Each structure stands twice: as structure tokens, then as C-alpha cells.
mmCIF file of C-alpha atoms in Angstrom:
data_model
loop_
_atom_site.group_PDB
_atom_site.id
_atom_site.type_symbol
_atom_site.label_atom_id
_atom_site.label_comp_id
_atom_site.label_asym_id
_atom_site.label_seq_id
_atom_site.Cartn_x
_atom_site.Cartn_y
_atom_site.Cartn_z
ATOM 1 C CA MET A 1 0.955 -18.313 -27.817
ATOM 2 C CA GLY A 2 -1.990 -20.437 -25.868
ATOM 3 C CA ARG A 3 -4.867 -22.146 -28.079
ATOM 4 C CA HIS A 4 -7.469 -18.964 -27.974
ATOM 5 C CA ASN A 5 -10.932 -19.918 -27.580
ATOM 6 C CA VAL A 6 -12.043 -16.483 -26.557
ATOM 7 C CA ASP A 7 -11.013 -12.982 -27.870
ATOM 8 C CA VAL A 8 -11.414 -10.737 -24.718
ATOM 9 C CA VAL A 9 -12.015 -11.925 -20.791
ATOM 10 C CA VAL A 10 -13.131 -9.642 -19.106
ATOM 11 C CA ALA A 11 -12.313 -9.521 -14.856
ATOM 12 C CA CYS A 12 -14.746 -7.405 -13.313
ATOM 13 C CA GLY A 13 -17.440 -7.283 -16.474
ATOM 14 C CA GLY A 14 -20.257 -7.483 -13.590
ATOM 15 C CA GLY A 15 -19.271 -4.331 -12.663
ATOM 16 C CA PHE A 16 -19.617 -0.828 -13.489
ATOM 17 C CA ILE A 17 -17.165 -0.143 -15.673
ATOM 18 C CA GLY A 18 -17.146 -4.190 -17.111
ATOM 19 C CA GLY A 19 -20.277 -3.684 -17.571
ATOM 20 C CA HIS A 20 -20.505 -1.297 -20.183
ATOM 21 C CA LEU A 21 -17.120 -2.521 -21.868
ATOM 22 C CA VAL A 22 -18.177 -6.237 -22.429
ATOM 23 C CA ALA A 23 -21.691 -4.664 -24.167
ATOM 24 C CA ASP A 24 -18.805 -2.870 -26.945
ATOM 25 C CA LEU A 25 -16.815 -5.184 -27.120
ATOM 26 C CA LEU A 26 -19.838 -7.482 -27.824
ATOM 27 C CA ASP A 27 -21.027 -5.485 -30.481
ATOM 28 C CA GLN A 28 -17.983 -5.226 -32.159
ATOM 29 C CA GLY A 29 -18.394 -8.909 -32.391
ATOM 30 C CA ARG A 30 -15.801 -10.001 -30.039
ATOM 31 C CA SER A 31 -16.495 -13.191 -28.102
ATOM 32 C CA VAL A 32 -16.575 -13.034 -24.595
ATOM 33 C CA ARG A 33 -15.571 -14.305 -21.137
ATOM 34 C CA SER A 34 -16.847 -11.526 -18.374
ATOM 35 C CA ILE A 35 -16.306 -12.961 -14.435
ATOM 36 C CA ASP A 36 -17.446 -11.197 -11.607
ATOM 37 C CA ILE A 37 -17.753 -12.136 -8.252
ATOM 38 C CA LYS A 38 -21.143 -11.375 -7.315
ATOM 39 C CA PRO A 39 -23.950 -13.794 -8.367
ATOM 40 C CA LEU A 40 -25.199 -13.227 -11.572
ATOM 41 C CA ASP A 41 -28.795 -11.674 -10.213
ATOM 42 C CA GLU A 42 -26.245 -8.220 -8.371
ATOM 43 C CA TRP A 43 -24.466 -7.321 -11.995
ATOM 44 C CA TYR A 44 -24.775 -4.331 -12.957
ATOM 45 C CA GLN A 45 -25.435 -5.774 -16.208
ATOM 46 C CA ALA A 46 -25.862 -9.101 -17.615
ATOM 47 C CA HIS A 47 -25.120 -10.176 -21.684
ATOM 48 C CA GLU A 48 -26.642 -13.312 -22.613
ATOM 49 C CA ALA A 49 -24.820 -13.003 -25.439
ATOM 50 C CA ALA A 50 -20.887 -13.215 -23.243
ATOM 51 C CA ASP A 51 -20.085 -16.513 -21.147
ATOM 52 C CA ASN A 52 -20.410 -14.740 -17.086
ATOM 53 C CA VAL A 53 -19.381 -16.688 -14.839
ATOM 54 C CA GLN A 54 -19.220 -16.254 -11.195
ATOM 55 C CA ALA A 55 -15.469 -16.172 -9.734
ATOM 56 C CA ASP A 56 -13.598 -14.697 -6.603
ATOM 57 C CA LEU A 57 -10.266 -13.344 -9.017
ATOM 58 C CA SER A 58 -8.164 -13.310 -6.095
ATOM 59 C CA LEU A 59 -7.961 -17.078 -6.108
ATOM 60 C CA LEU A 60 -5.482 -17.793 -7.966
ATOM 61 C CA ASP A 61 -7.185 -20.963 -9.753
ATOM 62 C CA ALA A 62 -10.037 -19.215 -10.619
ATOM 63 C CA ALA A 63 -7.927 -16.576 -11.956
ATOM 64 C CA ARG A 64 -5.929 -19.417 -14.280
ATOM 65 C CA ALA A 65 -9.500 -20.807 -15.369
ATOM 66 C CA GLY A 66 -10.400 -17.397 -15.655
ATOM 67 C CA ALA A 67 -7.862 -16.699 -18.181
ATOM 68 C CA ASP A 68 -7.060 -19.866 -20.010
ATOM 69 C CA GLY A 69 -7.988 -19.847 -23.458
ATOM 70 C CA ALA A 70 -8.091 -15.797 -23.646
ATOM 71 C CA ARG A 71 -6.156 -13.625 -26.549
ATOM 72 C CA GLU A 72 -6.487 -10.635 -24.822
ATOM 73 C CA VAL A 73 -7.561 -9.535 -20.666
ATOM 74 C CA TYR A 74 -9.295 -6.420 -19.503
ATOM 75 C CA ASN A 75 -8.994 -6.302 -15.305
ATOM 76 C CA LEU A 76 -10.806 -3.838 -14.354
ATOM 77 C CA ALA A 77 -11.190 -6.035 -10.215
ATOM 78 C CA ALA A 78 -11.050 -4.626 -7.246
ATOM 79 C CA ASP A 79 -12.648 -3.921 -3.906
ATOM 80 C CA MET A 80 -13.247 -0.252 -4.512
ATOM 81 C CA GLY A 81 -16.095 2.840 -4.197
ATOM 82 C CA GLY A 82 -16.373 6.750 -3.461
ATOM 83 C CA MET A 83 -14.324 8.787 -1.171
ATOM 84 C CA GLY A 84 -16.725 6.800 1.362
ATOM 85 C CA PHE A 85 -15.261 3.611 1.057
ATOM 86 C CA ILE A 86 -11.622 3.717 0.049
ATOM 87 C CA GLU A 87 -11.466 6.408 3.390
ATOM 88 C CA ASN A 88 -12.455 3.438 5.528
ATOM 89 C CA ASN A 89 -11.483 0.444 3.990
ATOM 90 C CA LYS A 90 -8.100 0.804 2.959
ATOM 91 C CA ALA A 91 -6.870 -2.613 3.819
ATOM 92 C CA ALA A 92 -9.679 -4.407 1.530
ATOM 93 C CA CYS A 93 -8.745 -2.209 -0.913
ATOM 94 C CA MET A 94 -5.056 -3.008 -0.267
ATOM 95 C CA LEU A 95 -6.080 -7.016 -0.542
ATOM 96 C CA SER A 96 -7.249 -6.399 -4.155
ATOM 97 C CA VAL A 97 -3.572 -6.640 -5.089
ATOM 98 C CA LEU A 98 -3.940 -10.110 -5.147
ATOM 99 C CA THR A 99 -6.582 -10.145 -7.345
ATOM 100 C CA SER A 100 -4.026 -8.028 -9.301
ATOM 101 C CA THR A 101 -1.429 -9.939 -9.271
ATOM 102 C CA HIS A 102 -3.614 -13.658 -10.680
ATOM 103 C CA MET A 103 -4.858 -12.423 -13.482
ATOM 104 C CA LEU A 104 -1.573 -10.494 -14.353
ATOM 105 C CA MET A 105 0.195 -14.329 -13.728
ATOM 106 C CA ALA A 106 -2.680 -16.886 -15.498
ATOM 107 C CA ALA A 107 -3.150 -14.187 -18.747
ATOM 108 C CA LYS A 108 1.011 -14.762 -19.131
ATOM 109 C CA ASP A 109 0.591 -18.028 -18.310
ATOM 110 C CA ALA A 110 -2.522 -19.311 -20.173
ATOM 111 C CA GLY A 111 -0.224 -17.493 -23.141
ATOM 112 C CA ALA A 112 -2.441 -14.660 -23.944
ATOM 113 C CA GLU A 113 -1.598 -12.257 -26.567
ATOM 114 C CA ARG A 114 -2.554 -9.164 -24.417
ATOM 115 C CA TYR A 115 -3.084 -7.717 -20.576
ATOM 116 C CA PHE A 116 -4.910 -4.807 -19.531
ATOM 117 C CA TYR A 117 -5.198 -2.730 -15.667
ATOM 118 C CA SER A 118 -7.219 -0.103 -14.915
ATOM 119 C CA SER A 119 -5.157 1.596 -12.479
ATOM 120 C CA SER A 120 -6.446 5.234 -11.104
ATOM 121 C CA ALA A 121 -5.652 8.673 -10.902
ATOM 122 C CA CYS A 122 -5.451 7.988 -6.320
ATOM 123 C CA VAL A 123 -1.869 6.923 -7.695
ATOM 124 C CA TYR A 124 -0.384 10.674 -7.773
ATOM 125 C CA ALA A 125 1.160 11.993 -5.021
ATOM 126 C CA ALA A 126 -1.150 13.893 -2.797
ATOM 127 C CA GLY A 127 1.614 16.679 -2.716
ATOM 128 C CA LYS A 128 0.646 17.738 -6.497
ATOM 129 C CA GLN A 129 -3.262 18.005 -5.170
ATOM 130 C CA THR A 130 -3.744 20.527 -2.314
ATOM 131 C CA ASP A 131 -5.219 23.161 -3.613
ATOM 132 C CA ALA A 132 -8.414 23.323 -5.441
ATOM 133 C CA ASP A 133 -6.671 25.092 -8.517
ATOM 134 C CA VAL A 134 -4.916 22.402 -9.471
ATOM 135 C CA VAL A 135 -1.868 21.936 -12.158
ATOM 136 C CA PRO A 136 -3.298 18.803 -14.434
ATOM 137 C CA LEU A 137 -0.983 15.307 -13.199
ATOM 138 C CA SER A 138 0.237 13.986 -14.868
ATOM 139 C CA GLU A 139 2.124 10.816 -15.841
ATOM 140 C CA GLN A 140 5.916 11.225 -14.252
ATOM 141 C CA ASP A 141 3.864 12.873 -11.280
ATOM 142 C CA ALA A 142 3.174 9.850 -9.504
ATOM 143 C CA TYR A 143 6.736 9.716 -8.644
ATOM 144 C CA PRO A 144 8.271 10.271 -6.223
ATOM 145 C CA ALA A 145 5.595 8.158 -4.503
ATOM 146 C CA GLN A 146 2.880 9.337 -2.031
ATOM 147 C CA PRO A 147 0.189 7.713 -3.900
ATOM 148 C CA GLU A 148 -3.795 7.793 -1.786
ATOM 149 C CA ASP A 149 -3.402 5.667 1.376
ATOM 150 C CA GLY A 150 -4.664 1.797 0.873
ATOM 151 C CA TYR A 151 -6.623 1.930 -2.703
ATOM 152 C CA GLY A 152 -3.678 4.085 -4.903
ATOM 153 C CA TRP A 153 -0.882 1.884 -3.132
ATOM 154 C CA GLU A 154 -2.059 -0.983 -4.044
ATOM 155 C CA LYS A 155 -2.885 0.484 -7.984
ATOM 156 C CA LEU A 156 1.004 1.852 -7.915
ATOM 157 C CA PHE A 157 2.073 -1.447 -6.407
ATOM 158 C CA SER A 158 -0.347 -2.643 -9.372
ATOM 159 C CA GLU A 159 1.520 -1.142 -12.247
ATOM 160 C CA ARG A 160 4.864 -1.845 -10.525
ATOM 161 C CA MET A 161 4.027 -5.319 -11.518
ATOM 162 C CA CYS A 162 2.998 -4.585 -14.849
ATOM 163 C CA ARG A 163 5.585 -3.173 -15.728
ATOM 164 C CA HIS A 164 8.414 -5.940 -14.741
ATOM 165 C CA VAL A 165 6.209 -8.872 -15.769
ATOM 166 C CA GLU A 166 6.703 -6.715 -19.718
ATOM 167 C CA GLU A 167 10.803 -6.315 -18.254
ATOM 168 C CA ASP A 168 11.277 -9.664 -17.643
ATOM 169 C CA TYR A 169 8.634 -12.484 -19.478
ATOM 170 C CA GLY A 170 8.407 -9.984 -22.526
ATOM 171 C CA PHE A 171 4.453 -10.245 -22.096
ATOM 172 C CA ALA A 172 2.422 -6.629 -23.273
ATOM 173 C CA THR A 173 1.058 -5.461 -20.699
ATOM 174 C CA ARG A 174 -1.488 -1.904 -21.069
ATOM 175 C CA VAL A 175 -1.599 0.447 -18.025
ATOM 176 C CA ALA A 176 -4.563 3.092 -17.717
ATOM 177 C CA ARG A 177 -5.015 5.641 -14.837
ATOM 178 C CA TYR A 178 -8.807 5.910 -15.043
ATOM 179 C CA HIS A 179 -9.790 9.194 -13.257
ATOM 180 C CA ASN A 180 -13.057 9.367 -12.236
ATOM 181 C CA VAL A 181 -15.507 7.426 -14.477
ATOM 182 C CA TYR A 182 -19.364 8.522 -14.253
ATOM 183 C CA GLY A 183 -22.913 6.931 -15.723
ATOM 184 C CA PRO A 184 -25.974 4.718 -16.013
ATOM 185 C CA HIS A 185 -25.797 1.427 -15.139
ATOM 186 C CA GLY A 186 -23.435 1.866 -12.697
ATOM 187 C CA THR A 187 -23.229 2.561 -7.968
ATOM 188 C CA TRP A 188 -25.611 4.799 -6.915
ATOM 189 C CA ASP A 189 -25.891 4.289 -3.447
ATOM 190 C CA GLY A 190 -25.372 2.177 -0.749
ATOM 191 C CA GLY A 191 -22.403 3.353 0.335
ATOM 192 C CA ARG A 192 -19.294 2.731 -2.548
ATOM 193 C CA GLU A 193 -21.052 5.468 -5.609
ATOM 194 C CA LYS A 194 -18.643 8.181 -6.511
ATOM 195 C CA ALA A 195 -19.463 11.583 -6.586
ATOM 196 C CA PRO A 196 -21.559 12.345 -9.937
ATOM 197 C CA ALA A 197 -24.310 8.620 -8.896
ATOM 198 C CA ALA A 198 -24.183 10.401 -5.326
ATOM 199 C CA VAL A 199 -25.029 14.186 -7.025
ATOM 200 C CA CYS A 200 -27.525 12.390 -9.269
ATOM 201 C CA ARG A 201 -29.389 10.672 -6.289
ATOM 202 C CA LYS A 202 -29.884 13.506 -3.735
ATOM 203 C CA VAL A 203 -30.440 15.390 -6.488
ATOM 204 C CA ALA A 204 -33.550 12.368 -7.547
ATOM 205 C CA THR A 205 -34.004 11.750 -4.320
ATOM 206 C CA ALA A 206 -35.081 16.080 -3.275
ATOM 207 C CA VAL A 207 -37.114 16.106 -6.902
ATOM 208 C CA VAL A 208 -38.886 13.345 -5.841
ATOM 209 C CA SER A 209 -39.157 14.073 -2.288
ATOM 210 C CA GLY A 210 -40.273 17.395 -2.533
ATOM 211 C CA ARG A 211 -37.856 18.342 0.050
ATOM 212 C CA HIS A 212 -35.350 20.323 -1.442
ATOM 213 C CA GLU A 213 -32.372 19.800 0.844
ATOM 214 C CA LEU A 214 -28.928 18.627 0.119
ATOM 215 C CA GLU A 215 -25.931 17.395 1.869
ATOM 216 C CA ILE A 216 -22.234 17.860 0.586
ATOM 217 C CA TRP A 217 -19.905 16.176 1.639
ATOM 218 C CA GLY A 218 -17.027 18.541 2.231
ATOM 219 C CA ASP A 219 -17.264 22.684 1.830
ATOM 220 C CA GLY A 220 -18.117 21.762 -1.785
ATOM 221 C CA GLU A 221 -15.243 23.474 -2.992
ATOM 222 C CA GLN A 222 -12.435 20.414 -3.932
ATOM 223 C CA THR A 223 -12.669 20.415 -6.760
ATOM 224 C CA ARG A 224 -12.461 17.036 -9.563
ATOM 225 C CA SER A 225 -12.097 15.704 -13.539
ATOM 226 C CA PHE A 226 -15.099 13.439 -14.392
ATOM 227 C CA MET A 227 -14.786 11.241 -17.156
ATOM 228 C CA TYR A 228 -18.551 9.327 -19.081
ATOM 229 C CA ILE A 229 -18.537 5.834 -19.276
ATOM 230 C CA ASP A 230 -18.249 6.241 -22.957
ATOM 231 C CA ASP A 231 -14.996 7.685 -23.270
ATOM 232 C CA CYS A 232 -13.866 5.298 -20.413
ATOM 233 C CA VAL A 233 -14.781 2.222 -23.026
ATOM 234 C CA TYR A 234 -13.150 3.717 -26.472
ATOM 235 C CA GLY A 235 -10.221 4.818 -24.292
ATOM 236 C CA SER A 236 -9.445 1.569 -22.985
ATOM 237 C CA LYS A 237 -9.890 -0.391 -25.980
ATOM 238 C CA MET A 238 -7.479 1.804 -27.916
ATOM 239 C CA ILE A 239 -4.979 1.947 -25.197
ATOM 240 C CA MET A 240 -4.972 -1.329 -25.406
ATOM 241 C CA ALA A 241 -3.663 -1.949 -28.849
ATOM 242 C CA GLY A 242 -1.387 0.776 -28.628
ATOM 243 C CA ALA A 243 2.002 0.813 -29.018
ATOM 244 C CA ASP A 244 3.096 1.575 -25.782
ATOM 245 C CA SER A 245 3.084 -0.103 -21.831
ATOM 246 C CA GLU A 246 4.292 3.218 -20.087
ATOM 247 C CA PRO A 247 0.231 4.084 -17.782
ATOM 248 C CA ILE A 248 -1.357 6.869 -19.402
ATOM 249 C CA ASN A 249 -3.840 9.314 -18.113
ATOM 250 C CA LEU A 250 -7.870 8.078 -19.164
ATOM 251 C CA GLY A 251 -9.790 10.955 -17.751
ATOM 252 C CA SER A 252 -11.205 14.607 -18.869
ATOM 253 C CA SER A 253 -9.599 17.381 -18.634
ATOM 254 C CA GLU A 254 -13.062 19.968 -18.131
ATOM 255 C CA LEU A 255 -12.615 20.923 -14.109
ATOM 256 C CA VAL A 256 -15.183 21.334 -11.612
ATOM 257 C CA SER A 257 -16.065 21.766 -8.371
ATOM 258 C CA ILE A 258 -18.365 19.310 -6.375
ATOM 259 C CA ASN A 259 -20.969 23.023 -5.849
ATOM 260 C CA GLN A 260 -20.343 23.691 -9.994
ATOM 261 C CA LEU A 261 -20.886 19.435 -10.783
ATOM 262 C CA VAL A 262 -24.330 20.029 -8.171
ATOM 263 C CA ASP A 263 -25.478 22.798 -10.244
ATOM 264 C CA ILE A 264 -25.598 21.145 -13.302
ATOM 265 C CA VAL A 265 -27.244 18.635 -12.419
ATOM 266 C CA GLU A 266 -29.762 20.830 -10.592
ATOM 267 C CA ASP A 267 -29.928 22.392 -14.345
ATOM 268 C CA ILE A 268 -31.102 19.472 -15.859
ATOM 269 C CA ALA A 269 -33.903 18.483 -13.233
ATOM 270 C CA GLY A 270 -35.395 22.162 -13.360
ATOM 271 C CA VAL A 271 -35.094 22.132 -9.228
ATOM 272 C CA ARG A 272 -32.627 24.423 -6.378
ATOM 273 C CA SER A 273 -32.031 22.999 -2.945
ATOM 274 C CA LYS A 274 -30.744 24.158 0.279
ATOM 275 C CA ARG A 275 -27.162 22.932 0.621
ATOM 276 C CA HIS A 276 -25.871 21.162 4.174
ATOM 277 C CA TYR A 277 -21.669 21.513 4.021
ATOM 278 C CA LYS A 278 -20.588 18.665 5.655
ATOM 279 C CA LEU A 279 -17.288 19.179 6.291
ATOM 280 C CA ASP A 280 -15.830 16.118 8.525
ATOM 281 C CA ALA A 281 -16.893 13.886 5.838
ATOM 282 C CA PRO A 282 -14.423 12.012 3.482
ATOM 283 C CA GLN A 283 -13.310 14.740 0.668
ATOM 284 C CA GLY A 284 -10.393 13.170 -0.724
ATOM 285 C CA VAL A 285 -7.225 15.585 -1.836
ATOM 286 C CA ARG A 286 -8.318 19.047 -2.228
ATOM 287 C CA GLY A 287 -8.122 19.001 -5.964
ATOM 288 C CA ARG A 288 -7.084 16.282 -9.158
ATOM 289 C CA ASN A 289 -7.551 17.242 -12.485
ATOM 290 C CA SER A 290 -5.540 14.935 -15.637
ATOM 291 C CA ASP A 291 -2.980 16.456 -17.890
ATOM 292 C CA ASN A 292 -3.987 14.994 -21.315
ATOM 293 C CA SER A 293 -1.023 15.303 -23.148
ATOM 294 C CA LEU A 294 0.365 12.439 -23.565
ATOM 295 C CA ILE A 295 -2.457 10.681 -24.975
ATOM 296 C CA ARG A 296 -3.078 13.847 -27.439
ATOM 297 C CA GLU A 297 0.334 12.841 -28.597
ATOM 298 C CA ARG A 298 0.497 9.853 -28.490
ATOM 299 C CA PHE A 299 -3.738 8.871 -30.054
ATOM 300 C CA GLY A 300 -4.839 12.152 -31.392
ATOM 301 C CA TRP A 301 -7.146 12.135 -28.829
ATOM 302 C CA GLU A 302 -9.125 12.638 -25.587
ATOM 303 C CA PRO A 303 -11.544 12.665 -24.013
ATOM 304 C CA SER A 304 -14.677 14.251 -25.329
ATOM 305 C CA ILE A 305 -18.066 14.066 -23.945
ATOM 306 C CA SER A 306 -18.903 17.230 -21.818
ATOM 307 C CA LEU A 307 -19.833 16.548 -17.633
ATOM 308 C CA ALA A 308 -22.815 18.178 -19.066
ATOM 309 C CA ASP A 309 -24.561 15.721 -21.544
ATOM 310 C CA GLY A 310 -22.664 12.744 -19.696
ATOM 311 C CA LEU A 311 -24.526 13.978 -16.230
ATOM 312 C CA GLU A 312 -27.898 14.052 -18.782
ATOM 313 C CA ARG A 313 -27.936 10.763 -19.461
ATOM 314 C CA SER A 314 -26.704 9.319 -15.946
ATOM 315 C CA TYR A 315 -29.428 11.920 -13.805
ATOM 316 C CA ARG A 316 -31.860 10.472 -15.931
ATOM 317 C CA TRP A 317 -31.062 6.805 -15.129
ATOM 318 C CA VAL A 318 -30.586 7.120 -12.086
ATOM 319 C CA TYR A 319 -33.866 9.563 -11.326
ATOM 320 C CA ASP A 320 -35.495 6.354 -12.507
ATOM 321 C CA GLN A 321 -33.538 4.488 -10.266
ATOM 322 C CA VAL A 322 -34.870 6.419 -6.928
ATOM 323 C CA LYS A 323 -38.645 6.448 -8.249
ATOM 324 C CA LEU A 324 -37.975 2.090 -8.274
ATOM 325 C CA GLN A 325 -36.981 2.561 -5.188
ATOM 326 C CA ASN A 326 -39.850 5.142 -4.059
ATOM 327 C CA ALA A 327 -43.003 3.132 -5.732
#
């Protein structure tokens, strides 16, 4: 094993999930190198106690420098966003394969003990997600492969890379398939935001502006499950420390339609708005939910923060951002 001068490297530490993970690791007393392609003043959270580095980890030299001396590496880095971004930027999503591959090889070559890769529910076969009343997706549903075009293919390929690097080199890799992570300190406008943040923004804008009208993508009956950021951070660390390298679902099994998601946020805000349905907007698969049998069996745990509780915290934060923007 190589020399370890930092406990943990977080690739994309300036991103939404990365910022929360870095905060949590620092709270545990770990030494953390946080790396992101964005300039430091654009990071969602920059923690002074971390070694904060701006670098493009799609470049092998930058990945090697980033992984140098690390005991553990969490790779959360990807060019991504909600459905609006994923459906219209397939090449950009596929090019994340450079970061995924270079960070994996750099971590192995640096003598790190473990490597965590954040995969996605977008790896699952589209044919299993055609009905809003969806059967929850279990880990074997990724094959035969029919993932989300672009983004999902890159994730599935990078999962396989982790598997084969572990098989061929004995380098410990861990893979979690994230299902729709949301919470404060994330993207909430600009086109890359996901449904919970977009809905929070639209409802907050209605409250602040007094114009009680909302645009909803699709007919609002498409279904998803959403995992609050605290469950994501806890589960990621648990899977990293676990004994198994097979990809595992990390998501809530609380299924809601987009219309129900809007209902919950409107209840929190205490408003009702007229809904306009944009039927030609990107909306992804018809239904998607997480089967948590495997994570319960392995760890005796699953994400459990309710959507109502998580959205309450998220809405308060997004509302403050909207108010600032409109001040």
C-alpha cells in the first residue's frame, strides 16, 4: 500500500452531494481533499477544514495528483443534471467516462485502500419502467442492458470497470446506484436541477411573486422515489465500509407521482396554484422506484427520511434563495 497523507478524497466535493459528504467526513475528524472542476467561488459548499482543489479530473495527470496519498476515494464526479439536461446532453454525459476511468486508475495506482463510485438508477432497463405503477427495480434489473441513453450507459460502463478492476487487480471497489437525491445546497435553477428542487423553486416563486401558476413537465402522473441527502451520505459511507463490491440500490422506496410531489410542497408553503402541463417536455421513464431488499439484507438499514420531512427542509432553503434572487 502507498503512503497515506489524507484519509479521504472526494471527487466533485464542490457539488451538491459532495459538499454534504465532505462536511460529514470532516465532522468525523477525517482529513479530506475536496476536488471540483468549478472555481472555488462556485462550489455549493466549500469547507475551510478541507484541502480544496480546483482541477479537471477528466485529465489523467489531474486525477493522479488528486488521488495521491489517499486512503479512500469517493468519485461523485459527473457532468449531469435533471431530465432536461440528461435528455439534451448525451455526449457530455458520456464524456464523464474519462473522469470515471481516470479516477479509478489513479486511485488504484496511488495505493488507495478503497474506491467508491456513485452510479445511478438510470442504469436500469427502460423496458422495466414503462408504467407509473412501477414494480420496484432490483439490482439484477440492470441486465439485459437498456439503460438511459447517454448518461445511463456511462454509469453502467463505469460500474463494469469497477468490477473488472477489482477482479483483475484486487483493488476494492464499491458501487451505489443513487435514486434521485435531493436536499438543501443543491442546484435549484438554471436547467440542471432535478424535480424536487424545480418544484420547490416553482412553488416558492409563486409565493414570492403572488402569481399562483405552475408549469409541470409531462402530465404529472410519472412516478419516482426521492432520497434526502442525509440518507444518501449515511448510505454511501456504509456501502464504502461494507464487504461487497456488487452494485447496490441507494434510494427511498416511497413512491410518489410528480403531482403528489407538488401537493406536498404546496402543503408546506400553504398555497395552491393553477397547474399547466407541458406534455412535450423531457420527463424520462414513466415510473421508477427502488427495491431495497438487498440493502436491508446486507446492512439492516434503508433510507427512511420521509419525503414530507425532507421537502420541508429543502423548500425552506430554496425559498430563501428565490427570495434573495427577487430582492
